[in-house]
Coordinates of C-alpha atoms and ligand atoms in Angstrom, one line a residue:
X1 CA 19.8 6.5 -12.0
X2 CA 19.0 3.0 -10.9
X3 CA 17.1 1.2 -13.5
X4 CA 16.4 -2.7 -13.8
X5 CA 14.8 -2.3 -17.6
X6 CA 15.2 0.8 -18.7
X7 CA 13.6 0.5 -22.1
X8 CA 10.2 -0.8 -20.4
X9 CA 10.7 2.5 -17.6
X10 CA 11.3 4.9 -20.0
X11 CA 9.1 3.9 -22.8
X12 CA 8.4 6.1 -24.8
X13 CA 4.4 6.8 -23.9
X14 CA 3.1 6.8 -27.4
X15 CA 4.3 3.2 -27.9
X16 CA 3.6 2.5 -24.3
X17 CA 0.0 2.9 -25.3
X18 CA 0.5 0.9 -27.9
X19 CA 1.4 -2.1 -26.3
X20 CA -1.2 -0.9 -23.5
X21 CA -4.5 -1.2 -26.1
X22 CA -2.6 -4.9 -27.7
X23 CA -2.7 -6.3 -24.2
X24 CA -5.7 -4.8 -22.1
X25 CA -7.9 -6.1 -25.9
X26 CA -5.9 -9.8 -25.1
X27 CA -7.2 -9.4 -21.5
X28 CA -10.5 -9.0 -22.0
X29 CA -10.9 -11.8 -24.9
X30 CA -9.3 -14.0 -22.5
X31 CA -11.7 -12.8 -19.8
X32 CA -15.0 -12.8 -22.6
X33 CA -13.7 -16.6 -23.2
X34 CA -12.7 -18.5 -20.2
X35 CA -14.2 -16.5 -17.3
X36 CA -18.1 -16.9 -17.1
X37 CA -18.5 -14.2 -14.2
X38 CA -17.0 -11.6 -16.0
X39 CA -18.4 -13.0 -19.6
X40 CA -22.7 -12.3 -17.3
X41 CA -21.3 -8.8 -17.0
X42 CA -19.7 -8.0 -19.7
X43 CA -23.8 -9.4 -21.7
X44 CA -25.5 -7.2 -18.8
X45 CA -24.1 -4.3 -19.9
X46 CA -24.0 -5.2 -23.8
X47 CA -20.3 -5.5 -24.4
X48 CA -18.1 -7.4 -26.6
X49 CA -14.5 -7.5 -26.4
X50 CA -14.6 -6.2 -30.5
X51 CA -15.6 -2.9 -29.3
X52 CA -12.8 -2.4 -27.1
X53 CA -10.7 0.0 -30.0
X54 CA -9.1 2.1 -27.6
X55 CA -7.8 2.6 -24.2
X56 CA -10.5 5.4 -23.7
X57 CA -13.1 2.3 -24.5
X58 CA -11.4 0.9 -21.4
X59 CA -14.5 2.9 -19.7
X60 CA -17.2 0.9 -21.5
X61 CA -16.1 -2.0 -19.1
X62 CA -17.8 -3.0 -15.8
X63 CA -15.7 -2.5 -12.6
X64 CA -14.3 -5.0 -10.5
X65 CA -15.2 -5.1 -7.2
X66 CA -13.4 -7.3 -4.1
X67 CA -17.3 -8.5 -3.3
X68 CA -16.7 -9.9 -7.1
X69 CA -13.9 -12.1 -5.9
X70 CA -15.8 -12.9 -2.9
X71 CA -18.6 -14.5 -5.1
X72 CA -17.2 -16.1 -6.9
X73 CA -14.7 -18.2 -3.7
X74 CA -12.9 -20.0 -4.4
X75 CA -11.6 -20.1 -8.0
X76 CA -13.9 -19.4 -10.5
X77 CA -12.3 -15.4 -11.8
X78 CA -9.5 -17.9 -12.1
X79 CA -8.7 -17.4 -16.7
X80 CA -6.6 -20.4 -16.2
X81 CA -6.8 -24.4 -15.6
X82 CA -5.9 -25.6 -11.9
X83 CA -2.9 -27.4 -13.0
X84 CA -1.4 -24.7 -14.6
X85 CA -2.0 -22.3 -11.5
X86 CA 1.4 -22.9 -8.7
X87 CA 1.0 -20.1 -6.0
X88 CA -2.3 -18.9 -4.1
X89 CA -1.9 -15.9 -2.4
X90 CA -5.0 -15.0 -0.4
X91 CA -5.5 -11.3 1.5
X92 CA -6.5 -10.5 5.0
X93 CA -8.8 -7.7 6.1
X94 CA -12.2 -7.0 6.8
X95 CA -15.0 -10.1 7.3
X96 CA -15.9 -13.9 6.2
X97 CA -14.4 -15.6 3.5
X98 CA -10.4 -13.6 2.5
X99 CA -10.2 -12.5 -1.2
X100 CA -8.1 -15.4 -3.2
X101 CA -5.9 -14.9 -5.6
X102 CA -3.9 -17.3 -8.4
X103 CA -0.7 -17.0 -10.1
X104 CA 0.7 -19.2 -13.5
X105 CA 4.6 -19.7 -13.4
X106 CA 4.6 -16.7 -15.8
X107 CA 2.8 -14.8 -13.7
X108 CA 5.5 -14.9 -10.7
X109 CA 8.1 -14.4 -13.2
X110 CA 6.0 -11.2 -14.4
X111 CA 6.3 -10.4 -10.4
X112 CA 9.4 -11.1 -9.8
X113 CA 10.5 -8.5 -12.9
X114 CA 8.2 -6.0 -11.5
X115 CA 9.6 -6.5 -7.5
X116 CA 13.1 -6.4 -8.7
X117 CA 12.5 -3.3 -10.6
X118 CA 11.2 -1.8 -7.4
X119 CA 13.5 -2.1 -5.2
X120 CA 16.1 -1.0 -8.4
X121 CA 14.2 1.7 -8.3
X122 CA 14.3 2.0 -4.1
X123 CA 18.7 1.8 -5.1
X124 CA 19.1 -1.8 -4.3
X125 CA 21.1 -3.9 -6.3
X126 CA 23.2 -7.1 -6.4
X127 CA 25.1 -5.6 -3.4
X128 CA 22.5 -5.5 -1.4
X129 CA 21.8 -7.6 1.6
X130 CA 18.2 -7.7 1.9
X131 CA 15.8 -8.0 5.7
X132 CA 12.6 -9.2 4.7
X133 CA 10.3 -8.5 7.2
X134 CA 7.3 -8.1 5.8
X135 CA 5.5 -11.9 6.9
X136 CA 5.3 -15.0 4.9
X137 CA 2.4 -16.9 4.3
X138 CA -0.8 -16.2 2.3
X139 CA 0.1 -12.1 2.7
X140 CA 1.2 -11.5 -0.7
X141 CA 4.3 -9.4 1.3
X142 CA 7.0 -12.2 2.2
X143 CA 7.6 -14.0 -1.0
X144 CA 6.5 -11.2 -3.3
X145 CA 9.5 -9.1 -2.2
X146 CA 11.9 -12.0 -1.4
X147 CA 11.4 -13.5 -5.5
X148 CA 11.9 -9.8 -6.2
X149 CA 15.3 -10.0 -4.3
X150 CA 16.4 -13.0 -5.9
X151 CA 15.7 -12.2 -9.6
X152 CA 18.0 -9.1 -8.9
X153 CA 20.8 -11.0 -7.3
X154 CA 21.1 -10.0 -4.1
X155 CA 20.1 -11.5 -1.0
X156 CA 17.6 -12.4 1.3
X157 CA 17.5 -12.8 4.6
X158 CA 13.2 -14.2 5.4
X159 CA 13.1 -13.2 7.9
X160 CA 9.4 -12.3 8.4
X161 CA 7.4 -10.7 10.9
X162 CA 7.9 -10.3 13.9
X163 CA 10.5 -11.7 17.3
X164 CA 12.6 -8.0 16.8
X165 CA 14.9 -8.5 18.7
X166 CA 16.5 -11.3 17.0
X167 CA 15.1 -9.1 13.3
X168 CA 17.8 -6.5 14.9
X169 CA 21.0 -9.2 15.6
X170 CA 20.7 -10.7 12.7
X171 CA 20.8 -6.7 11.1
X172 CA 23.8 -5.8 13.0
X173 CA 25.3 -9.9 12.5
X174 CA 24.5 -9.8 8.9
X175 CA 24.9 -6.6 7.9
X176 CA 21.6 -5.3 6.8
X177 CA 21.4 -2.7 4.2
X178 CA 18.7 -2.5 2.6
X179 CA 15.4 -3.1 5.2
X180 CA 11.7 -4.1 3.7
X181 CA 8.1 -4.3 5.6
X182 CA 5.4 -2.0 6.9
X183 CA 6.7 1.7 7.6
X184 CA 4.7 1.6 11.5
X185 CA 6.8 -2.2 12.2
X186 CA 10.2 -0.3 10.7
X187 CA 9.4 2.4 14.1
X188 CA 9.0 -0.6 16.4
X189 CA 12.6 -2.1 15.0
X190 CA 13.7 1.8 16.5
X191 CA 12.1 1.4 19.4
X192 CA 13.5 -1.5 20.5
X193 CA 17.1 -0.8 19.3
X194 CA 17.1 1.8 21.7
X195 CA 15.5 -0.6 24.2
X196 CA 18.7 -2.9 23.4
X197 CA 21.0 0.6 24.0
X198 CA 21.7 0.3 20.0
X199 CA 22.1 3.6 17.8
X200 CA 21.5 3.8 14.3
X201 CA 25.1 3.8 13.2
X202 CA 25.6 -0.2 15.0
X203 CA 24.1 -1.0 12.1
X204 CA 25.0 -0.5 8.6
X205 CA 20.5 -0.6 6.7
X206 CA 20.8 2.2 4.5
X207 CA 18.1 2.0 3.5
X208 CA 14.0 1.5 3.6
X209 CA 11.3 0.7 0.9
X210 CA 8.0 0.7 3.5
X211 CA 4.4 -0.5 2.3
X212 CA 1.3 -2.4 3.1
X213 CA -0.3 0.4 5.1
X214 CA -1.0 4.0 4.8
X215 CA 2.0 6.8 6.0
X216 CA 2.8 10.4 5.7
X217 CA 5.0 12.4 4.3
X218 CA 6.1 13.3 8.4
X219 CA 6.0 9.6 9.3
X220 CA 9.0 9.1 6.3
X221 CA 11.3 11.9 7.9
X222 CA 10.4 10.7 11.1
X223 CA 11.8 6.8 10.0
X224 CA 14.4 8.4 7.9
X225 CA 16.0 10.8 10.9
X226 CA 15.9 7.7 13.9
X227 CA 17.1 5.2 11.5
X228 CA 19.3 7.1 9.6
X229 CA 18.3 5.5 6.7
X230 CA 16.6 6.6 2.7
X231 CA 12.7 5.6 3.4
X232 CA 10.8 4.5 -0.3
X233 CA 6.7 3.6 -0.8
X234 CA 6.3 0.2 -2.3
X235 CA 2.3 0.3 -3.0
X236 CA 0.3 -2.9 -4.3
X237 CA -2.7 -5.1 -3.7
X238 CA -3.4 -8.9 -3.5
X239 CA -5.8 -8.3 -6.4
X240 CA -3.1 -7.1 -8.7
X241 CA -0.3 -8.6 -8.2
X242 CA 0.8 -8.1 -4.6
X243 CA 3.7 -5.6 -3.4
X244 CA 5.7 -4.1 -6.7
X245 CA 2.3 -2.3 -8.6
X246 CA 4.5 1.1 -8.1
X247 CA 7.5 2.2 -6.6
X248 CA 8.8 5.6 -6.0
X249 CA 12.0 7.0 -7.7
X250 CA 15.1 8.9 -6.3
X251 CA 13.1 11.9 -6.7
X252 CA 10.2 11.2 -4.2
X253 CA 7.5 13.4 -5.9
X254 CA 5.5 10.1 -6.5
X255 CA 5.0 6.3 -7.3
X256 CA 5.6 5.6 -10.5
X257 CA 3.0 2.7 -11.4
X258 CA 3.9 0.2 -13.6
X259 CA 2.3 0.7 -16.9
X260 CA 3.5 -1.5 -19.1
X261 CA 1.4 -4.4 -17.3
X262 CA -1.4 -2.4 -15.3
X263 CA -3.5 0.7 -16.5
X264 CA -4.3 3.1 -13.5
X265 CA -7.3 5.3 -13.7
X266 CA -9.1 7.9 -10.8
X267 CA -12.6 7.7 -10.6
X268 CA -15.4 9.2 -7.9
X269 CA -16.2 6.8 -6.0
X270 CA -19.2 7.8 -5.2
X271 CA -21.0 8.3 -9.1
X272 CA -17.5 6.4 -10.7
X273 CA -17.3 8.7 -13.3
X274 CA -13.7 8.8 -14.5
X275 CA -11.9 12.1 -13.2
X276 CA -9.2 13.7 -15.3
X277 CA -5.2 13.8 -13.7
X278 CA -4.4 15.7 -10.7
X279 CA -8.3 15.0 -9.5
X280 CA -8.2 13.5 -5.4
X281 CA -10.4 10.2 -6.2
X282 CA -10.1 6.1 -6.2
X283 CA -7.6 4.1 -8.2
X284 CA -8.7 1.6 -10.3
X285 CA -6.2 -0.5 -12.1
X286 CA -6.1 -3.0 -14.6
X287 CA -4.1 -5.4 -15.6
X288 CA -2.9 -6.8 -18.7
X289 CA 0.2 -9.1 -19.0
X290 CA -1.3 -11.8 -15.9
X291 CA -2.8 -15.1 -17.2
X292 CA -4.2 -16.8 -13.6
X293 CA -6.6 -13.9 -12.8
X294 CA -6.3 -11.5 -14.9
X295 CA -8.9 -8.1 -13.7
X296 CA -10.4 -5.4 -14.8
X297 CA -11.0 -1.8 -13.7
X298 CA -10.4 -3.3 -10.0
X299 CA -12.0 -1.1 -8.0
X300 CA -8.6 -1.2 -5.2
X301 CA -10.7 1.8 -2.4
X302 CA -7.2 3.8 -2.5
X303 CA -7.5 7.5 -2.6
X304 CA -4.7 8.6 -4.9
X305 CA -4.3 11.1 -7.7
X306 CA -2.4 10.9 -10.8
X307 CA 0.2 12.9 -12.6
X308 CA 1.6 12.1 -16.1
X309 CA 4.1 14.7 -16.0
X310 CA 7.7 13.8 -17.1
X311 CA 9.9 13.0 -14.2
X312 CA 13.4 14.2 -13.6
X313 CA 14.3 11.0 -12.8
X314 CA 13.4 9.8 -16.5
X315 CA 10.9 7.1 -16.5
X316 CA 7.8 7.5 -18.4
X317 CA 5.4 5.7 -16.0
X318 CA 2.3 7.9 -14.5
X319 CA 2.6 8.2 -11.2
X320 CA 1.3 8.3 -8.1
X321 CA 0.4 10.3 -5.2
X322 CA 1.0 8.9 -1.5
X323 CA -2.4 6.9 -0.7
X324 CA -4.2 9.3 1.6
X325 CA -6.4 6.4 2.5
X326 CA -9.0 4.3 1.4
X327 CA -13.1 4.8 0.8
X328 CA -13.8 2.2 2.8
X329 CA -11.6 2.4 6.1
X330 CA -12.8 5.6 6.0
X331 CA -15.6 6.5 9.2
X332 CA -18.2 8.1 9.3
X333 CA -19.1 10.1 12.4
X334 CA -21.8 12.8 13.1
X335 CA -22.0 12.8 9.5
X336 CA -18.3 13.6 9.0
X337 CA -16.1 11.7 7.7
X338 CA -12.7 10.9 9.1
X339 CA -9.4 9.0 7.8
X340 CA -7.0 8.1 9.8
X341 CA -4.7 9.7 8.1
X342 CA -5.2 12.8 8.9
X343 CA -5.5 12.7 12.6
X344 CA -2.1 11.3 11.9
X345 CA -0.8 14.2 10.1
X346 CA -2.6 16.7 13.2
X347 CA -0.3 14.3 15.4
X348 CA 2.7 14.8 13.7
X349 CA 3.0 17.5 13.7
X350 CA 2.8 18.6 17.3
X351 CA 6.1 18.6 19.6
X352 CA 6.4 16.1 22.1
X353 CA 4.1 13.3 20.4
X354 CA 5.0 9.8 19.3
X355 CA 3.1 8.3 16.1
X356 CA 1.6 5.9 17.6
X357 CA -2.5 6.8 17.8
X358 CA -5.7 4.4 18.1
X359 CA -9.4 5.5 16.9
X360 CA -12.3 4.5 19.2
X361 CA -15.7 5.6 17.9
X362 CA -18.3 4.9 19.9
X363 CA -22.2 5.6 19.9
X364 CA -23.1 6.7 23.3
X365 CA -27.4 6.7 22.9
X366 CA -27.5 8.6 19.3
X367 CA -24.3 10.2 19.2
X368 CA -21.6 9.1 17.5
X369 CA -17.7 9.8 19.5
X370 CA -14.7 9.5 18.9
X371 CA -11.8 9.1 21.3
X372 CA -8.4 9.9 20.3
X373 CA -5.6 7.8 22.1
X374 CA -2.5 9.5 21.5
X375 CA 1.3 8.3 23.1
X376 CA 2.8 11.1 24.7
X377 CA 7.1 10.9 24.7
X378 CA 8.8 9.1 27.3
X379 CA 10.0 12.5 28.6
X380 CA 6.7 14.7 28.6
X381 CA 5.5 11.9 30.6
X382 CA 7.4 12.4 33.9
X383 CA 7.3 16.0 33.2
X384 CA 4.3 17.9 35.3
X385 CA 0.9 17.5 34.8
X386 CA 0.4 20.9 33.7
X387 CA 2.1 20.6 30.2
X388 CA 0.4 17.1 30.0
X389 CA -2.8 18.7 30.0
X390 CA -1.6 21.9 28.2
X391 CA -0.6 19.3 25.3
X392 CA -4.1 17.6 25.7
X393 CA -5.8 20.9 24.7
X394 CA -3.8 21.6 22.2
X395 CA -4.4 18.3 20.6
X396 CA -7.7 18.6 21.3
X397 CA -8.3 21.6 19.1
X398 CA -6.2 21.3 16.6
X399 CA -8.1 17.6 15.7
X400 CA -11.7 19.5 16.2
X401 CA -10.2 22.5 13.6
X402 CA -8.9 19.5 11.3
X403 CA -12.3 16.9 11.5
X404 CA -14.8 19.2 11.6
X405 CA -15.9 17.6 15.0
X406 CA -16.1 17.1 18.2
X407 CA -12.9 15.2 19.4
X408 CA -12.1 13.5 23.2
X409 CA -8.6 13.2 23.4
X410 CA -6.5 10.3 26.1
X411 CA -3.2 10.8 26.9
X412 CA -1.9 7.2 27.5
X413 CA 1.5 6.3 28.8
X414 CA 4.6 5.6 26.3
X415 CA 4.3 2.5 24.9
X416 CA 1.4 1.3 26.3
X417 CA -1.1 1.0 22.8
X418 CA -0.2 -2.5 20.9
X419 CA 2.1 -2.3 18.1
X420 CA 1.9 -4.8 15.0
X421 CA 4.3 -6.5 13.3
X422 CA 1.7 -6.2 10.2
X423 CA -0.6 -3.8 9.3
X424 CA -1.6 -1.5 12.2
X425 CA -5.2 -1.2 13.4
X426 CA -5.8 2.2 14.1
X427 CA -9.3 2.3 14.4
X428 CA -12.1 0.8 16.4
X429 CA -15.6 0.8 15.6
X430 CA -17.1 -0.5 19.0
X431 CA -20.8 1.4 16.8
X432 CA -23.2 -1.6 15.4
X433 CA -24.3 0.1 12.8
Ligands
DLL501 O1 -1.0 -4.8 1.0 C1 0.8 -5.6 -0.8 C2 2.2 -5.0 -0.3 C3 2.5 -5.6 0.6 C4 2.3 -3.7 -0.8 C5 3.7 -5.1 0.6 C6 3.3 -2.9 -0.5 C7 4.1 -3.9 0.4 P1 -2.7 -6.5 0.7 O2 -3.0 -7.2 1.7 O3 -3.8 -7.2 -0.7 O4 -2.0 -6.2 0.1 O5 -3.6 -5.1 0.9 C8 -3.5 -3.9 -0.6 O6 -3.1 -2.9 1.2 O7 -5.3 -1.3 -1.1 C9 -3.8 -0.3 0.2 O8 -5.4 -0.3 0.8 C10 -2.7 -0.8 1.4 N1 -1.7 -0.3 0.8 C11 -0.4 -0.9 0.0 N2 0.8 -0.1 -0.6 C12 0.3 0.4 0.5 C13 0.8 1.8 0.3 C14 -0.6 -5.9 0.0 N3 2.8 1.7 0.4 C15 -4.0 -2.7 0.2 N4 0.5 2.9 1.6 C16 -3.9 -1.7 -0.4 C17 -0.9 3.0 1.6 C18 -0.7 0.6 1.5 N5 -1.7 1.6 1.6

């Protein structure tokens, strides 16, 4: 079994929880002393650092949200002076100002360890040639993975996103064995390979480590079959540290969250009540070892479940299921909650359909309408009209029965939906709500 740090990854739970409590107390003391916004929040609910005496006491602490980071833009949540901050990243998305995150030297060291651990868990080693096609820059994907590869001692090709033909040329010429990028970009790389007349056997690629956006089990199979690789899911978010918060092991029964650095909880996103293991809800993360931007009970908006049962790989860290959506990319159409991942899971089970789709939400009069644009395969597109009509009807039927609302399905030409070199944008909400 490929471990990076067996002692930490397989630490008996009792010992792990003792370590967590000690680090949690340290974190809360630091925040109360050095970050006025945290002190204010804690004072408001009447909590002092001394009140935290068990892991259960975590529930007494207020949540941190993206809005807290925005209100303290850019650096007011930092717990160390700027002269000790060695790196700044930020997260795009949503509207307005970005979310800014900072790192001390030790934070970069911690993050590199976490990433080296993640890469090892997916089977990479110092003998790997790792092509890192996550975007470099303010996004944490590029540099986060990069430092982990160097820590691991493997060779990193910092190709960043884009220029897909060149990416493929590099893969061929440099003998890339591991590809790191978003799952949608991996599929796009395959498409371009096909156009270039290349087969997976022309490359040495064996492993893919994909994350930064939701993807289904069905999409994993699709990528694995097309690229002939073993595909692993990696999870993380800038506010917590970046990629490397959680990673699958070879058993692929959930992603192990690095519990020596983070505490995970699941809450009901509406009532904010903490839910028992096994319930689906919003993932909330507390950092235990960060210096520049320690964070308590961060509401990730990502929906998943937690499983603390023993994993066959020997790791003791809790596993989260693949993310099934965000409580905030959810679109509400005529009162019904719709996740792009639900649409994807329906589409991917229908032969002749490509995993490229887009949800367009419009308001006609007072009625919301959902149009799902779906790419069909080259072969099917050149087939007779009747067949396409039948396919359209089937997709409509299956989507309507899964989503519980009326759906207009539009089949579109192969390769007509814009490909992303980073995160794909699946929902276009034209309503002005
Ligand atoms: O996406 C960090 C990252 C980079 C993770 C590379 C993995 C690989 P942000 O830009 O802050 O950070 O976006 C974080 O992306 O809250 C999730 O909604 C989503 N996300 C990240 N990884 C996954 C995943 C990076 N494996 C947000 N599955 C998170 C589903 C994911 N969603």
